[in-house]
PDB file of C-alpha atoms in Angstrom:
ATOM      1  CA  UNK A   5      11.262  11.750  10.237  1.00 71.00           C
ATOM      2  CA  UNK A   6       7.187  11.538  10.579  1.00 71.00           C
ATOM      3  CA  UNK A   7       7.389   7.984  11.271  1.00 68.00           C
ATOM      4  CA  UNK A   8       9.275   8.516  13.347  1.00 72.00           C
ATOM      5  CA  UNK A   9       7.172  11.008  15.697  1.00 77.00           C
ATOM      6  CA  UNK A  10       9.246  14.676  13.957  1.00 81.00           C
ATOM      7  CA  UNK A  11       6.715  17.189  13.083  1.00 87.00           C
ATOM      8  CA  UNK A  12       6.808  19.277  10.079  1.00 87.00           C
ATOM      9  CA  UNK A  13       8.657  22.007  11.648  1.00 91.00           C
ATOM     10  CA  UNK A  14      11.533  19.147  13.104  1.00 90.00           C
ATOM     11  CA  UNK A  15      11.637  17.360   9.462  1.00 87.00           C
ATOM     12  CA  UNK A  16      13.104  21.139   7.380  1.00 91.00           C
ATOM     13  CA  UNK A  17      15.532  21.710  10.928  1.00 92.00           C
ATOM     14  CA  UNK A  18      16.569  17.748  10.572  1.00 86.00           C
ATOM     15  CA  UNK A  19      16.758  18.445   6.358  1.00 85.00           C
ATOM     16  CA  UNK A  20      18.744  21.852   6.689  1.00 90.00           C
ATOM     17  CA  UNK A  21      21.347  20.514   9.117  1.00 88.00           C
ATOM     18  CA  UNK A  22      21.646  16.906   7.240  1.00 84.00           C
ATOM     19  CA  UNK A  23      22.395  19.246   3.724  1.00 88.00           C
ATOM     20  CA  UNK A  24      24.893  21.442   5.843  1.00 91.00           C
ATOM     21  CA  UNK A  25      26.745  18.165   7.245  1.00 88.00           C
ATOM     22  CA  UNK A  26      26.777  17.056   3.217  1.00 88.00           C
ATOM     23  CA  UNK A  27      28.158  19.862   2.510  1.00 92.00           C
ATOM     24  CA  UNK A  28      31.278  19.472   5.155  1.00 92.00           C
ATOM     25  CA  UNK A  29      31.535  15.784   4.379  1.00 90.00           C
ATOM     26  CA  UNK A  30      31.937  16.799   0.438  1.00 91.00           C
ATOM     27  CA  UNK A  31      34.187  19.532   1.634  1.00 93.00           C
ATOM     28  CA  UNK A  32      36.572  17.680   3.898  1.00 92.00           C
ATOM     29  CA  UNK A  33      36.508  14.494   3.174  1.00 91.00           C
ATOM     30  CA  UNK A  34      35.812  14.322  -1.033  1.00 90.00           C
ATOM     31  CA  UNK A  35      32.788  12.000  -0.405  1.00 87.00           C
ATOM     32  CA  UNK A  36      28.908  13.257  -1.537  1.00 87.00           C
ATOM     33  CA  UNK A  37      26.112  11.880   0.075  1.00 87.00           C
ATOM     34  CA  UNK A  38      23.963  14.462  -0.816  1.00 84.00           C
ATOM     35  CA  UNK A  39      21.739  12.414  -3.716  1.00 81.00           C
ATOM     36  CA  UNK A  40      23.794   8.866  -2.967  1.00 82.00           C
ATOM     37  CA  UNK A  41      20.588   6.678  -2.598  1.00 79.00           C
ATOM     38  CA  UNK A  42      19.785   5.017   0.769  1.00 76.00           C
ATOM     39  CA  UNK A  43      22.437   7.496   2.397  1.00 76.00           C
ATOM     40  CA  UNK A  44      19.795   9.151   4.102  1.00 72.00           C
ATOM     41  CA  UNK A  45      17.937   6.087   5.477  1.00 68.00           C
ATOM     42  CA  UNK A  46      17.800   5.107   9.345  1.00 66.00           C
ATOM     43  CA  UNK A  47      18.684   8.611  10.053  1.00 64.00           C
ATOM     44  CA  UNK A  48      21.833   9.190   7.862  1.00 74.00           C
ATOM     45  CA  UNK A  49      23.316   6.315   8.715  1.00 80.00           C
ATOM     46  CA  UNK A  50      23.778   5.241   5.268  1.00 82.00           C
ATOM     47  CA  UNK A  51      26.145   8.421   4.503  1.00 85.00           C
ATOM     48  CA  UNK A  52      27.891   7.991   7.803  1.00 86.00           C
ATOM     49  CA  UNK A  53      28.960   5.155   6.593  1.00 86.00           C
ATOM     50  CA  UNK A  54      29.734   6.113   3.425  1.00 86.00           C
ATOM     51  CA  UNK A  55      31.581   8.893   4.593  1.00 87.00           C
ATOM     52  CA  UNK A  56      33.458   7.736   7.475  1.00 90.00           C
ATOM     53  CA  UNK A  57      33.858   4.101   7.017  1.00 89.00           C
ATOM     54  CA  UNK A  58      34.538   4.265   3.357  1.00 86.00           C
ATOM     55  CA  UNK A  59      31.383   1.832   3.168  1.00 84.00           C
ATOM     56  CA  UNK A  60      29.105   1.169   0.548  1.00 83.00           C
ATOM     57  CA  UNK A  61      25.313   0.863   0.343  1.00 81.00           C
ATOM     58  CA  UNK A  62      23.461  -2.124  -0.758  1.00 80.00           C
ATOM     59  CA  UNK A  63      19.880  -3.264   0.194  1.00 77.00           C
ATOM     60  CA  UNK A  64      19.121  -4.489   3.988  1.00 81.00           C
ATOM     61  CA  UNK A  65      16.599  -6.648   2.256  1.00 87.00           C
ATOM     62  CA  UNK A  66      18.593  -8.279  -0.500  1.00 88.00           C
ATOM     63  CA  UNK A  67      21.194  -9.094   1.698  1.00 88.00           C
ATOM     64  CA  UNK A  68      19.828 -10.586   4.488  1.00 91.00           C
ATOM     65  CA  UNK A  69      17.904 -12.542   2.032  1.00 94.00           C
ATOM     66  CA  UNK A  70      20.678 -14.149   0.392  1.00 94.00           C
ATOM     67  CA  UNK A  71      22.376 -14.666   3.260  1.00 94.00           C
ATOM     68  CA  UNK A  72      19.524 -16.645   5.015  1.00 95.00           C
ATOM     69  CA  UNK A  73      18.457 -18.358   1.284  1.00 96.00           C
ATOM     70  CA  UNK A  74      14.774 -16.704   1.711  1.00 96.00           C
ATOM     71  CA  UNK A  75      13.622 -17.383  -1.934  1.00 95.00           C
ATOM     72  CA  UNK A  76      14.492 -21.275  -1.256  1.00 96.00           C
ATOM     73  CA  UNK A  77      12.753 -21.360   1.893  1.00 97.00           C
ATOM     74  CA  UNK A  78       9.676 -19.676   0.669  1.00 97.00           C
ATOM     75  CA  UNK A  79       9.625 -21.859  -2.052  1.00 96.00           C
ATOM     76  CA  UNK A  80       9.288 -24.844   0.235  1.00 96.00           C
ATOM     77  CA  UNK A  81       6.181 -23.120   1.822  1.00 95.00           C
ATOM     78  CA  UNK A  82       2.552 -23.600   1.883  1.00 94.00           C
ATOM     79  CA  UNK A  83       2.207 -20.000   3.604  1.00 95.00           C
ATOM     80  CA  UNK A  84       4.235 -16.788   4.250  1.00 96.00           C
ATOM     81  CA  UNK A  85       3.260 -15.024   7.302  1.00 96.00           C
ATOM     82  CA  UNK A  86       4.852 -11.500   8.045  1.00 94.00           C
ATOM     83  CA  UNK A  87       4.288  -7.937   9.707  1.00 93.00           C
ATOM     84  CA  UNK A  88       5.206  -4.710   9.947  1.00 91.00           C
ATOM     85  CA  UNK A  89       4.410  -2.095  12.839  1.00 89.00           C
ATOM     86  CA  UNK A  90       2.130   0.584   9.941  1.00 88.00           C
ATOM     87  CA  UNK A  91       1.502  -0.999   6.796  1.00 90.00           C
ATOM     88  CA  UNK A  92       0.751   2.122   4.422  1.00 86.00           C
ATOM     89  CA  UNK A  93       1.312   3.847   0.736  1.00 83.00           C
ATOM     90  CA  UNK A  94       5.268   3.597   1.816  1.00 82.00           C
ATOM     91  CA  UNK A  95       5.315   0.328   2.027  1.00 84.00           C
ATOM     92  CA  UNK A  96       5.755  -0.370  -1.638  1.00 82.00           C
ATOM     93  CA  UNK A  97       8.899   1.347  -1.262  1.00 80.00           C
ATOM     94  CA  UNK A  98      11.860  -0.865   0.366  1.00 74.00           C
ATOM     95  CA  UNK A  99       9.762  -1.985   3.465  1.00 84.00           C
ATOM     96  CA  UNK A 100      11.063  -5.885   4.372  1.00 90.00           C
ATOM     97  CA  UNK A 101       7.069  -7.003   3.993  1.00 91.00           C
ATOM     98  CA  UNK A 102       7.400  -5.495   0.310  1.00 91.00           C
ATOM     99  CA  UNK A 103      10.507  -7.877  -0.253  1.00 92.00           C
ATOM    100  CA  UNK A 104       9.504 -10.708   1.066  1.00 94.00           C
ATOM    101  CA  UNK A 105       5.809 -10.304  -0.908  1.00 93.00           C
ATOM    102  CA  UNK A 106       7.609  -9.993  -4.009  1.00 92.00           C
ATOM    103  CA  UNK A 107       9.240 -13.175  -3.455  1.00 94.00           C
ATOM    104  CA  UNK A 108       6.249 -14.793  -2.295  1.00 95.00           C
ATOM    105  CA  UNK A 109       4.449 -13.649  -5.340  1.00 94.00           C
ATOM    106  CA  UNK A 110       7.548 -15.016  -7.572  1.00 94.00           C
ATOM    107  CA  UNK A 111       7.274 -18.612  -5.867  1.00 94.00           C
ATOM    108  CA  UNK A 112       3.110 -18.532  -6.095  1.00 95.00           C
ATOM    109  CA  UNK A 113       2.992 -18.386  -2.132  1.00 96.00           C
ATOM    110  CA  UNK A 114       0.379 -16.713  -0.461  1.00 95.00           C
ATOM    111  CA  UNK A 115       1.052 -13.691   2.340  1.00 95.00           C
ATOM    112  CA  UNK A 116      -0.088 -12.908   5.498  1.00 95.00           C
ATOM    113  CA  UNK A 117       0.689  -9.556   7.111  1.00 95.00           C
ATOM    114  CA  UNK A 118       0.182  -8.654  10.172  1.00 96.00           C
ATOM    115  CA  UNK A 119       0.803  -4.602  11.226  1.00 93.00           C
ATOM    116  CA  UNK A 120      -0.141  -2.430  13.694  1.00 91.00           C
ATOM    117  CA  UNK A 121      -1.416   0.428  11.677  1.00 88.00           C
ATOM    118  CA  UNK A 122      -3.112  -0.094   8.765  1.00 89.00           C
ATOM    119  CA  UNK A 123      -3.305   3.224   6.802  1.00 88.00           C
ATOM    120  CA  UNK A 124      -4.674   4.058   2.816  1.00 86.00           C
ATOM    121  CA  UNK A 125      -2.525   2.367  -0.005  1.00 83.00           C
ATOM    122  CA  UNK A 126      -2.015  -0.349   1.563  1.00 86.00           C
ATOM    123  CA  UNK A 127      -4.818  -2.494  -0.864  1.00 85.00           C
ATOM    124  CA  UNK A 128      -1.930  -1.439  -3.204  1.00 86.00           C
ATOM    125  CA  UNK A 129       0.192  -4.684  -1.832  1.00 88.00           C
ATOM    126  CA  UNK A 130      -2.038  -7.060  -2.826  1.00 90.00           C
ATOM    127  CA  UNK A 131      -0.830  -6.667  -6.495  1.00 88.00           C
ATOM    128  CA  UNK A 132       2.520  -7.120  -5.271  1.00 87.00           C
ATOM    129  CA  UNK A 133       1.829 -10.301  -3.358  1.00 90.00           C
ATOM    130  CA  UNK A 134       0.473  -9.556  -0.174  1.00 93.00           C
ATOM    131  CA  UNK A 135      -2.658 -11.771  -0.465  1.00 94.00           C
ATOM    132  CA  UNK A 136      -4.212 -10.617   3.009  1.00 94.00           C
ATOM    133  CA  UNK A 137      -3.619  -7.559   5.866  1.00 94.00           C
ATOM    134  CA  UNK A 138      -4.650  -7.862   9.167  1.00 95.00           C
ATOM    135  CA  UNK A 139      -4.524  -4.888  11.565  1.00 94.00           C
ATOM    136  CA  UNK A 140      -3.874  -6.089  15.174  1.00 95.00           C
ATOM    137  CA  UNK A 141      -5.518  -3.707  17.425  1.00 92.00           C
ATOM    138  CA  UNK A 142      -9.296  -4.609  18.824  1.00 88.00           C
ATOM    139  CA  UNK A 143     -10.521  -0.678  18.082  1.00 86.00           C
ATOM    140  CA  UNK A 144      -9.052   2.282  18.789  1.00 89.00           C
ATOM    141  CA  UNK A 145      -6.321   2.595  20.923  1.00 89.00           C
ATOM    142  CA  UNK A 146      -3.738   5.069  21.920  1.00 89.00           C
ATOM    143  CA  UNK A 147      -0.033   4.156  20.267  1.00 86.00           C
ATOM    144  CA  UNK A 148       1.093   3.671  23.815  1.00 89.00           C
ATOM    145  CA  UNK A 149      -1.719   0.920  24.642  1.00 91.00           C
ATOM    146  CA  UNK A 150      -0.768  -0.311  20.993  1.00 89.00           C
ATOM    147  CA  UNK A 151       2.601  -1.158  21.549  1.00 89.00           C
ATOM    148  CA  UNK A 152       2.316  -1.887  24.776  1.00 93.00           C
ATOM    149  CA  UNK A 153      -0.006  -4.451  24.238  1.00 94.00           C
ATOM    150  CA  UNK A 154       1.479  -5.706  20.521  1.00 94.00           C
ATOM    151  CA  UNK A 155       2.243  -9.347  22.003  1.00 95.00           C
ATOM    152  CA  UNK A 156      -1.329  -9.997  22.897  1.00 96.00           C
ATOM    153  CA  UNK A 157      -3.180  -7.964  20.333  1.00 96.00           C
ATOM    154  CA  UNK A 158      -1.006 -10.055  17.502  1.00 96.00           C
ATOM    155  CA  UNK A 159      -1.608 -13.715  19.576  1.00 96.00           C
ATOM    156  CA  UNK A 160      -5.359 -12.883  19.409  1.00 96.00           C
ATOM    157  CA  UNK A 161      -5.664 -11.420  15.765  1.00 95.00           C
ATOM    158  CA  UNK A 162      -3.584 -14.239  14.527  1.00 95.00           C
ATOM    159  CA  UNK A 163      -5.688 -17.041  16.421  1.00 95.00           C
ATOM    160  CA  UNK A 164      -8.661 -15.677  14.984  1.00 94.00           C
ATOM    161  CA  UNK A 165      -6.974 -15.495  11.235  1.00 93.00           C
ATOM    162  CA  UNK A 166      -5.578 -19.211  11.670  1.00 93.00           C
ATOM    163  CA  UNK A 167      -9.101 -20.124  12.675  1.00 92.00           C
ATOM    164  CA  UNK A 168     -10.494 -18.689   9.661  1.00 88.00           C
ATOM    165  CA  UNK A 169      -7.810 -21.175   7.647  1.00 84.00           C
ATOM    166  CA  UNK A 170      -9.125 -23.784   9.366  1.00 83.00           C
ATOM    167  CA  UNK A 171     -12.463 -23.578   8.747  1.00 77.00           C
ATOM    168  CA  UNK A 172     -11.295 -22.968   4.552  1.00 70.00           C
ATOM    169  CA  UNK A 173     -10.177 -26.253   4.695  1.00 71.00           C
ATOM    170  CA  UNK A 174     -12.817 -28.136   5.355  1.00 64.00           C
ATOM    171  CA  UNK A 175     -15.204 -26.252   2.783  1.00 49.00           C
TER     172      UNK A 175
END
């Protein structure tokens, strides 16, 4: 919910009504959700699913990287470069950048990431392969002007990052 944009006061009003639909999906329909992990992810999606399309819940992450053979392409490469829009403590905790750092780390790769926000516990990522993070914005700016301008803030912050890469190779 916070990340989101829900204040405190929306987050227990979303976490009442999301454990009073449990309760009527266990109820009617035989199926908890309640502590089912990742059923409350993107929103409850995950335990709409569960519930109603008799689904079951695996990791975005894994998935799409087996499907797409990520570990074999990363192993063919001199450089990972990746992002994420706030790049914080949560991170460490399912966030795509997280998965594909692991693998990097597994395959002796370095990482790039690129986010929009960088907030405290994020030096945390470096143990789990993120070699370097790289906030986009110039300064301060409003998360309107942020996103608004997240093309061009990333094309500059990344020319000036690829510069830096040049210049290491010649030293």
């Amino acid at each position: 919910g916070p990340q989101k944009g829900a204040t405190p006061e929306m987050v227990k009003v979303l976490d009442r009504a999301l454990f009073q639909l449990s309760k009527i999906i266990k109820k009617d329909l035989g199926v908890s959700v309640l502590r089912c992990p990742g059923a409350g992810a993107a929103g409850g999606a995950g335990a709409g699913a569960l519930a109603f399309l008799n689904a079951r819940i695996t990791s975005g992450f894994n998935l799409i990287a087996e499907l797409t053979d990520l570990s074999k392409k990363i192993a063919h490469s001199d450089l990972v470069v990746t992002g994420e829009g706030k790049i914080d403590r949560q991170t460490l905790f399912g966030k795509v950048i997280f998965g594909v750092a692991e693998l990097a780390r597994k395959k002796q790769v370095p990482v790039l990431a690129f986010c929009g926000t960088l907030k405290p516990g994020a030096e945390k990522l470096h143990q789990s392969g993120i070699t370097a993070i790289f906030p986009i914005a110039p300064g301060p700016v409003s998360l309107d002007k942020s996103i608004k301008h997240a093309p061009a803030f990333l094309a500059q912050r990344a020319e000036e990052v690829f510069r830096l890469l040049k210049i290491n190779e010649k030293i």
